[in-house]
Amino acid sequence: MMGSMSTPDAAPGGPSGQDLGRPPTIYDVARVAGVSHQTVSRFLKGDSGIRPKNHERVTQALNALGYRPNLTARSLATRQAHRVAVLIQALDQLGPARILQGVILEARAAGYLLDIVTVDATDRAALDEAIRAVTSQHIAGIVTLASSDEMTDAFTRAEFRVPVLIHTETEDSVVGAPEHLRGLHAIVDHLVGLGHRRFFHIGGPPSWVASRNREHAYLAALERHGLTSLGTAHGDWSAPSGYSAAQTIPREAGVTAVVCANDQMAIGAMRALTVVGRRIPLDVSVTGIDDIPEAAYVQPPLTTVRLAFEQQGRRAFRRLLAQLGGAQELTEDPPAQLVVRASTGAAPLG
């Protein structure tokens, strides 16, 4: 006579993790609960489609075994609560890199893991694919560090299924402007105070909002003093592009002050001006923005504006946390600080 089949392992109350002599796995949980390991995996990921009976059996089996996911397993199970994706371009540029560092520090403090994805804004197909790949993952939210028009456009058109924070500048000039724009006003005020009246600007890429904003702020600052710019040349934020841009400054215009949109281009511009025999700051003053570590050590040391990039990144992540339901205090960015060094001096006479 065939006896009735019994499945002692299929009901809660089976062996504990201690009885197993090792930490229990999802396979142990599945065996004790009498379900597939796929069902246990779905349970741990928060799948609400599990049948109530199986949901209860898995819950009891987890308790009976003392199952405790490790960090990796927990991130797989609850990525929506513990992982955030960051999309960023131009990681080789100082500003974006330092903003990202602030995001990383704030995410770490809040207990989140980051998936950092670098993208090429000039390749629209690859950019769209990166967005699709990120949005298909189990994540809590997305921070996009958009520097160019291409990035901003792609992010604003994309359909995100999770909260997203698009960190970018808006078109602005004076009122309520970001700190680096107020810093540009401080630079122009400083140079005007030294007697300069003939200005030239070296801007960043026109497709970058920050570049356009800095040029607008430069022009607005000159206008406050009743002055006009003698021209603008654009670079790509690099020192070589600043060198090339400075070569376009018309010698006959008598420019005595060159205001650059970042420090790297300013360093390139100083080299170009020196090569053609213009002494800095006796013949021409040069300024930058950002206060990169090298700014204090070039010859002559560069007058610039110190910006709180890291704080921008921290605030960006806090804004995402606010969308995720966490009340976050959004402190103001520290004011931009004019750092006067030897690359600026009194305007030459005559």
mmCIF file with all atom_site columns, C-alpha atoms in Angstrom, residues 80 132-142 158-164:
data_model
loop_
_atom_site.group_PDB
_atom_site.id
_atom_site.type_symbol
_atom_site.label_atom_id
_atom_site.label_alt_id
_atom_site.label_comp_id
_atom_site.label_asym_id
_atom_site.label_entity_id
_atom_site.label_seq_id
_atom_site.pdbx_PDB_ins_code
_atom_site.Cartn_x
_atom_site.Cartn_y
_atom_site.Cartn_z
_atom_site.occupancy
_atom_site.B_iso_or_equiv
_atom_site.pdbx_formal_charge
_atom_site.auth_seq_id
_atom_site.auth_comp_id
_atom_site.auth_asym_id
_atom_site.auth_atom_id
_atom_site.pdbx_PDB_model_num
ATOM 1  C CA . GLN A 1 80  ? 14.024 51.085 -6.317  1.00 0.00 ? 80  GLN A CA 1
ATOM 2  C CA . ARG A 1 132 ? 16.442 53.505 -22.443 1.00 0.00 ? 132 ARG A CA 1
ATOM 3  C CA . ALA A 1 133 ? 18.998 51.236 -20.777 1.00 0.00 ? 133 ALA A CA 1
ATOM 4  C CA . VAL A 1 134 ? 18.926 53.202 -17.538 1.00 0.00 ? 134 VAL A CA 1
ATOM 5  C CA . THR A 1 135 ? 15.137 53.442 -17.352 1.00 0.00 ? 135 THR A CA 1
ATOM 6  C CA . SER A 1 136 ? 14.862 49.656 -17.792 1.00 0.00 ? 136 SER A CA 1
ATOM 7  C CA . GLN A 1 137 ? 16.736 49.058 -14.537 1.00 0.00 ? 137 GLN A CA 1
ATOM 8  C CA . HIS A 1 138 ? 15.276 48.715 -11.040 1.00 0.00 ? 138 HIS A CA 1
ATOM 9  C CA . ILE A 1 139 ? 16.201 52.100 -9.648  1.00 0.00 ? 139 ILE A CA 1
ATOM 10 C CA . ALA A 1 140 ? 14.667 54.648 -7.337  1.00 0.00 ? 140 ALA A CA 1
ATOM 11 C CA . GLY A 1 141 ? 15.363 57.687 -9.465  1.00 0.00 ? 141 GLY A CA 1
ATOM 12 C CA . ILE A 1 142 ? 17.666 59.390 -11.917 1.00 0.00 ? 142 ILE A CA 1
ATOM 13 C CA . ALA A 1 158 ? 12.448 61.149 -22.591 1.00 0.00 ? 158 ALA A CA 1
ATOM 14 C CA . GLU A 1 159 ? 9.743  59.270 -20.724 1.00 0.00 ? 159 GLU A CA 1
ATOM 15 C CA . PHE A 1 160 ? 11.037 58.273 -17.306 1.00 0.00 ? 160 PHE A CA 1
ATOM 16 C CA . ARG A 1 161 ? 9.131  55.784 -15.153 1.00 0.00 ? 161 ARG A CA 1
ATOM 17 C CA . VAL A 1 162 ? 10.870 56.952 -11.971 1.00 0.00 ? 162 VAL A CA 1
ATOM 18 C CA . PRO A 1 163 ? 11.464 60.410 -10.471 1.00 0.00 ? 163 PRO A CA 1
ATOM 19 C CA . VAL A 1 164 ? 14.142 62.325 -12.369 1.00 0.00 ? 164 VAL A CA 1
#
